[in-house]
Amino acid sequence: MKRVLVIGEAMVEMRPAGDKPDHYASAIAGDVYNTAVYLKRLAGEDAQVSFLTALGDDALSQRMRDTFEDEGIDTGYVRTIKGGTPGLYMIHTDDQGERSFTYWRSAAAARRMLECDSIEGLADLLSGFDLVYFSGITLAILPPDHAALLIAAAEAARPNGTTIAFDPNYRARLWSAPELAIAAFDNAFAVSDILLPGMDDEHDLYGSQSPKDTINRLQNGHPAHIVLKAGKHVHLYTNGQETGILTVTPVERPVDTTAAGDSFAAGFLSGWLDGLAPADSVARAARVAAFVVTQPGAICPKTIFSSVLKQ
Ligand code: ADP
């Protein structure tokens, strides 16, 4: 059985429910958490998926732990911050169906997930996994010295056979200046074996004018795999030997594109764990994401997702 560690934040999501503007339904979501859920559903018994995060000791945090366990995610690395609470966000939908988000996450327990770790201890922990995955949001919510600690530990774990995967997932509002995001991402790119960037972020942060620019820049760090979401439905991938493009037919009327990129990452990583060729892993990623955008919210019910597993 492969061992996977996903590092980052899960939050409480409040989304509009029914016709009344003040009625909301709650769920649990968060970028890397979404990936963990879909990866576990895809891998089943072939992989143990553990989540490294921090929650509080309140009832809501306990509910989140229970939800992780219901999804088959190992909670052995979910740390508890005494008196802490999870972050929360609310989805607003305007008359045209456009979505916007309000976040309450500045005091979230997840920001303190690495406060008791040393580089040696964290590197040892990461070394026990086949695959470690984190994102630019993970780096953004951590204090800068803890983000640096995570990257140093990832670097130290690699010679022990741990593969590091990183999705930059740039969120401008989480960074006080773009230069700070660039510095953090460059450090993460340098220690990662699998990169899952998107062209929008590449353009906004690095001024990248073309997918070729981006691939050339990232290849300097010699990652084993780069999968670039290059346009709405164009994916470029390379592992040094094999290079290709996968263009997919878009779902015409997506219901909700939340977690498209997160489920794409889950699809690719599950293909990688299965030892698929890069082209097949990218195709699986695109198929999973194309299904997720037909469902409301970040995480669709397990029973509905089982139709993807049969394909
Ligand atoms: P995010 O902003 O969450 O990173 P993207 O918009 O980059 O998500 O989409 C990630 C992937 O999800 C795309 O590369 C594509 O494979 C899939 N995807 C997104 N929207 C659609 C759609 N309408 N139809 C089919 N696939 C989609």
Coordinates of C-alpha atoms and ligand atoms in Angstrom, one line a residue:
M1 CA 0.0 0.0 0.0
K2 CA 1.3 3.4 -1.0
R3 CA 1.5 6.1 1.7
V4 CA 0.5 9.7 0.8
L5 CA 0.7 12.8 3.1
V6 CA -1.3 15.9 2.2
I7 CA -0.4 19.0 4.1
G8 CA -2.6 22.1 4.4
E9 CA -5.9 23.5 5.6
A10 CA -9.6 22.3 5.6
M11 CA -12.3 24.9 6.4
V12 CA -15.9 25.0 7.1
E13 CA -17.8 26.0 3.9
M14 CA -21.2 27.8 4.1
R15 CA -23.0 27.8 0.8
P16 CA -26.4 29.1 -0.2
A17 CA -29.1 26.5 0.3
G18 CA -32.6 26.9 -1.1
D19 CA -34.2 30.2 -2.3
K20 CA -33.9 32.3 0.8
P21 CA -30.8 34.5 0.8
D22 CA -30.1 33.8 4.5
H23 CA -30.3 30.0 4.3
Y24 CA -26.9 28.2 4.2
A25 CA -25.7 24.6 4.2
S26 CA -22.3 23.7 5.6
A27 CA -19.7 21.4 4.3
I28 CA -15.9 20.8 4.8
A29 CA -13.6 21.9 2.0
G30 CA -10.1 23.3 1.3
D31 CA -7.8 23.0 -1.6
V32 CA -5.5 20.2 -0.6
Y33 CA -8.2 18.6 1.5
N34 CA -10.3 18.3 -1.6
T35 CA -7.4 16.6 -3.3
A36 CA -7.0 14.2 -0.4
V37 CA -10.6 13.2 -0.5
Y38 CA -10.7 12.6 -4.3
L39 CA -7.3 10.9 -4.2
K40 CA -8.5 8.5 -1.5
R41 CA -11.7 7.8 -3.4
L42 CA -9.7 7.0 -6.6
A43 CA -6.9 5.0 -4.9
G44 CA -9.2 3.0 -2.4
E45 CA -7.2 0.3 -0.6
D46 CA -4.2 0.9 -2.7
A47 CA -3.1 4.0 -0.8
Q48 CA -3.3 5.3 2.7
V49 CA -4.0 9.1 2.5
S50 CA -3.0 11.0 5.6
F51 CA -3.8 14.7 6.3
L52 CA -1.3 16.9 8.2
T53 CA -3.2 19.9 9.5
A54 CA -4.3 21.5 12.7
L55 CA -7.8 22.0 14.1
G56 CA -9.0 23.3 17.4
D57 CA -10.6 21.4 20.3
D58 CA -14.1 22.7 19.7
A59 CA -17.1 20.7 18.6
L60 CA -16.8 21.9 15.0
S61 CA -13.2 20.7 14.8
Q62 CA -14.3 17.3 16.1
R63 CA -17.0 17.2 13.4
M64 CA -14.3 17.9 10.8
R65 CA -12.1 15.1 12.2
D66 CA -15.1 12.7 11.9
T67 CA -15.7 13.9 8.3
F68 CA -12.1 13.2 7.4
E69 CA -12.4 9.7 8.9
D70 CA -15.7 9.1 7.0
E71 CA -13.8 9.8 3.9
G72 CA -11.2 7.2 4.8
I73 CA -8.5 9.8 5.5
D74 CA -6.0 9.0 8.2
T75 CA -6.2 11.6 10.9
G76 CA -3.1 10.5 12.8
Y77 CA -1.3 13.8 11.8
V78 CA -4.2 16.2 12.6
R79 CA -2.8 18.3 15.4
T80 CA -5.0 19.9 18.0
I81 CA -4.5 23.5 19.1
K82 CA -6.0 24.1 22.5
G83 CA -8.6 26.8 22.3
G84 CA -8.3 27.0 18.5
T85 CA -11.0 26.9 15.9
P86 CA -11.1 26.1 12.2
G87 CA -11.3 28.7 9.4
L88 CA -14.6 29.4 7.6
Y89 CA -15.7 30.8 4.3
M90 CA -19.0 31.8 2.9
I91 CA -20.1 31.6 -0.8
H92 CA -22.3 34.3 -2.1
T93 CA -24.0 34.0 -5.4
D94 CA -25.3 37.2 -7.2
D95 CA -28.3 37.5 -9.5
Q96 CA -26.2 36.4 -12.5
G97 CA -25.0 33.3 -10.7
E98 CA -21.5 34.8 -10.2
R99 CA -19.8 33.5 -7.0
S100 CA -17.8 35.4 -4.5
F101 CA -16.3 34.4 -1.2
T102 CA -15.8 35.9 2.3
Y103 CA -13.2 34.2 4.5
W104 CA -12.6 34.0 8.2
R105 CA -9.3 32.2 8.4
S106 CA -6.7 34.6 9.8
A107 CA -7.0 32.9 13.2
A108 CA -7.5 29.4 11.9
A109 CA -5.8 26.6 13.9
A110 CA -4.3 25.3 10.6
R111 CA -1.9 28.2 10.5
R112 CA -0.2 26.7 13.6
M113 CA 0.1 23.1 12.2
L114 CA 3.9 23.1 12.3
E115 CA 4.6 25.1 15.4
C116 CA 6.0 22.2 17.3
D117 CA 8.1 20.8 14.5
S118 CA 11.9 20.8 14.0
I119 CA 13.4 20.3 10.6
E120 CA 14.8 16.9 11.6
G121 CA 11.5 15.8 13.0
L122 CA 9.5 16.9 10.1
A123 CA 11.9 15.5 7.6
D124 CA 11.7 12.2 9.4
L125 CA 8.0 12.3 9.2
L126 CA 7.9 13.1 5.5
S127 CA 10.5 10.4 4.8
G128 CA 7.9 7.8 5.9
F129 CA 5.7 8.6 2.9
D130 CA 5.9 7.7 -0.8
L131 CA 4.3 11.0 -1.8
V132 CA 3.9 14.3 0.0
Y133 CA 1.6 17.0 -1.5
F134 CA 1.1 20.6 -0.5
S135 CA 0.1 23.8 -2.3
G136 CA 0.8 27.5 -2.4
I137 CA -2.2 28.0 -0.1
T138 CA -0.4 25.8 2.5
L139 CA 2.6 28.0 2.2
A140 CA 0.6 31.2 2.3
I141 CA -1.3 30.4 5.5
L142 CA 1.8 29.4 7.4
P143 CA 4.1 31.9 9.1
P144 CA 7.0 32.4 6.7
D145 CA 9.5 30.5 9.0
H146 CA 7.2 27.5 9.1
A147 CA 6.7 27.6 5.3
A148 CA 10.5 27.6 5.0
L149 CA 10.7 24.7 7.5
L150 CA 8.2 22.7 5.4
I151 CA 10.3 23.2 2.3
A152 CA 13.6 22.4 4.0
A153 CA 12.0 19.2 5.4
A154 CA 10.7 18.3 2.0
E155 CA 14.1 18.7 0.5
A156 CA 15.7 16.5 3.2
A157 CA 13.1 13.8 2.7
R158 CA 13.6 13.4 -1.1
P159 CA 16.9 11.4 -0.9
N160 CA 15.0 8.9 1.2
G161 CA 12.7 8.2 -1.7
T162 CA 9.8 10.6 -0.9
T163 CA 8.3 12.2 -4.0
I164 CA 7.2 15.8 -3.4
A165 CA 4.2 17.2 -5.4
F166 CA 3.3 20.9 -5.4
D167 CA 0.4 23.0 -6.9
P168 CA 1.1 26.7 -6.6
N169 CA -2.6 27.6 -6.4
Y170 CA -1.9 31.4 -6.2
R171 CA -4.4 33.4 -4.2
A172 CA -3.3 37.1 -4.3
R173 CA -5.3 38.0 -1.2
L174 CA -3.3 35.6 1.0
W175 CA 0.0 37.3 0.2
S176 CA 0.9 40.8 1.3
A177 CA 3.0 41.2 -1.9
P178 CA 3.4 39.1 -5.0
E179 CA 7.2 39.0 -4.5
L180 CA 6.6 37.0 -1.4
A181 CA 4.6 34.4 -3.2
I182 CA 7.2 34.2 -6.0
A183 CA 10.0 33.6 -3.5
A184 CA 8.0 30.9 -1.7
F185 CA 6.9 29.2 -4.9
D186 CA 10.4 29.3 -6.3
N187 CA 11.7 27.5 -3.2
A188 CA 8.8 24.9 -3.5
F189 CA 9.4 24.4 -7.2
A190 CA 13.1 23.7 -6.5
V191 CA 12.3 20.8 -4.1
S192 CA 9.4 19.3 -6.0
D193 CA 9.3 16.2 -8.3
I194 CA 5.7 16.8 -9.6
L195 CA 4.5 20.3 -10.4
L196 CA 0.9 21.2 -11.3
P197 CA 0.9 24.9 -12.2
G198 CA -1.8 26.8 -14.1
M199 CA -1.2 29.3 -16.8
D200 CA -3.3 32.1 -15.1
D201 CA -1.0 32.0 -12.0
E202 CA 2.1 31.8 -14.2
H203 CA 0.9 34.9 -16.1
D204 CA -0.1 36.9 -13.0
L205 CA 3.0 36.1 -11.0
Y206 CA 5.8 35.5 -13.5
G207 CA 4.5 37.5 -16.4
S208 CA 4.8 34.3 -18.4
Q209 CA 3.6 34.9 -22.0
S210 CA 3.3 31.3 -23.2
P211 CA 3.2 27.8 -21.9
K212 CA 6.6 27.2 -23.5
D213 CA 8.1 30.0 -21.3
T214 CA 6.7 28.4 -18.2
I215 CA 7.8 24.9 -19.1
N216 CA 11.3 26.2 -19.9
R217 CA 11.6 28.1 -16.6
L218 CA 10.3 25.2 -14.5
Q219 CA 12.5 22.6 -16.3
N220 CA 15.6 24.4 -14.9
G221 CA 14.8 22.7 -11.5
H222 CA 14.6 19.3 -13.2
P223 CA 11.3 18.1 -11.8
A224 CA 10.3 14.6 -12.8
H225 CA 6.9 15.7 -14.0
I226 CA 5.4 19.0 -15.0
V227 CA 1.7 19.2 -15.8
L228 CA 0.6 22.7 -16.9
K229 CA -3.0 23.7 -17.1
A230 CA -2.3 25.8 -20.1
G231 CA -5.7 27.1 -21.1
K232 CA -9.2 26.4 -20.2
H233 CA -9.0 22.8 -21.5
V234 CA -5.4 22.4 -22.7
H235 CA -2.9 20.5 -20.7
L236 CA 0.8 20.3 -21.5
Y237 CA 2.9 17.7 -19.7
T238 CA 6.5 16.5 -19.8
N239 CA 8.6 14.1 -17.8
G240 CA 11.8 14.9 -19.6
Q241 CA 11.4 11.9 -22.0
E242 CA 7.7 12.1 -22.8
T243 CA 6.1 15.4 -23.7
G244 CA 2.5 15.9 -24.9
I245 CA -0.6 18.0 -25.1
L246 CA -4.1 16.9 -24.0
T247 CA -7.0 18.9 -25.1
V248 CA -10.4 18.0 -23.7
T249 CA -13.9 19.0 -24.7
P250 CA -15.3 21.3 -22.0
V251 CA -18.4 20.5 -20.1
E252 CA -20.7 23.1 -21.6
R253 CA -22.6 24.1 -18.6
P254 CA -20.5 23.4 -15.5
V255 CA -22.6 23.5 -12.4
D256 CA -19.8 24.6 -10.1
T257 CA -16.1 24.8 -10.9
T258 CA -15.0 24.8 -7.2
A259 CA -12.3 22.1 -6.7
A260 CA -11.7 21.7 -10.5
G261 CA -7.9 22.1 -10.0
D262 CA -7.9 20.2 -6.8
S263 CA -9.7 17.1 -8.3
F264 CA -7.4 17.4 -11.3
A265 CA -4.4 17.1 -9.0
A266 CA -6.0 14.0 -7.3
G267 CA -6.6 12.4 -10.7
F268 CA -3.0 13.0 -11.8
L269 CA -1.5 11.8 -8.5
S270 CA -3.6 8.7 -8.5
G271 CA -2.4 7.9 -12.0
W272 CA 1.2 8.5 -10.8
L273 CA 0.7 6.1 -7.8
D274 CA -0.7 3.5 -10.2
G275 CA 2.4 3.8 -12.4
L276 CA 0.4 5.0 -15.4
A277 CA 2.2 6.8 -18.3
P278 CA 2.1 10.6 -18.0
A279 CA -0.5 10.9 -20.8
D280 CA -2.8 8.5 -19.1
S281 CA -2.4 10.2 -15.7
V282 CA -3.2 13.6 -17.3
A283 CA -6.3 12.0 -19.1
R284 CA -7.5 10.6 -15.8
A285 CA -7.0 14.0 -14.1
A286 CA -9.0 15.8 -16.8
R287 CA -11.8 13.2 -16.6
V288 CA -12.1 13.5 -12.8
A289 CA -12.1 17.3 -13.0
A290 CA -14.7 17.3 -15.8
F291 CA -17.0 15.3 -13.6
V292 CA -16.4 17.4 -10.5
V293 CA -17.5 20.6 -12.3
T294 CA -20.9 19.0 -13.0
Q295 CA -21.5 18.8 -9.2
P296 CA -22.3 21.5 -6.7
G297 CA -19.7 22.3 -4.0
A298 CA -16.1 21.2 -3.7
I299 CA -16.8 17.6 -2.7
C300 CA -19.6 15.6 -4.3
P301 CA -21.2 12.6 -2.4
K302 CA -19.2 9.4 -2.6
T303 CA -22.1 7.5 -4.2
I304 CA -22.2 9.9 -7.1
F305 CA -18.4 9.9 -7.5
S306 CA -18.4 6.1 -7.9
S307 CA -19.6 6.6 -11.5
V308 CA -16.1 8.1 -12.2
L309 CA -14.4 5.1 -10.8
K310 CA -16.2 2.8 -13.2
Q311 CA -14.9 4.6 -16.3
Ligands
ADP1 P1 -8.7 25.9 -10.8 O1 -9.0 27.3 -11.0 O2 -9.6 25.2 -9.7 O3 -7.3 25.5 -10.7 P2 -9.1 25.4 -13.6 O4 -10.1 26.3 -14.1 O5 -7.6 25.6 -13.8 O6 -9.3 25.1 -12.0 O7 -9.4 23.9 -14.1 C1 -8.7 22.8 -13.7 C2 -9.0 21.7 -14.7 O8 -10.4 21.3 -14.5 C3 -8.9 22.1 -16.1 O9 -7.6 22.0 -16.6 C4 -9.8 21.1 -16.7 O10 -9.2 19.8 -16.9 C5 -10.9 20.9 -15.7 N1 -12.1 21.8 -16.0 C6 -12.4 23.0 -15.5 N2 -13.5 23.5 -16.1 C7 -14.0 22.5 -16.9 C8 -15.1 22.4 -17.8 N3 -16.0 23.4 -17.9 N4 -15.2 21.3 -18.5 C9 -14.3 20.3 -18.4 N5 -13.2 20.3 -17.6 C10 -13.1 21.4 -16.9

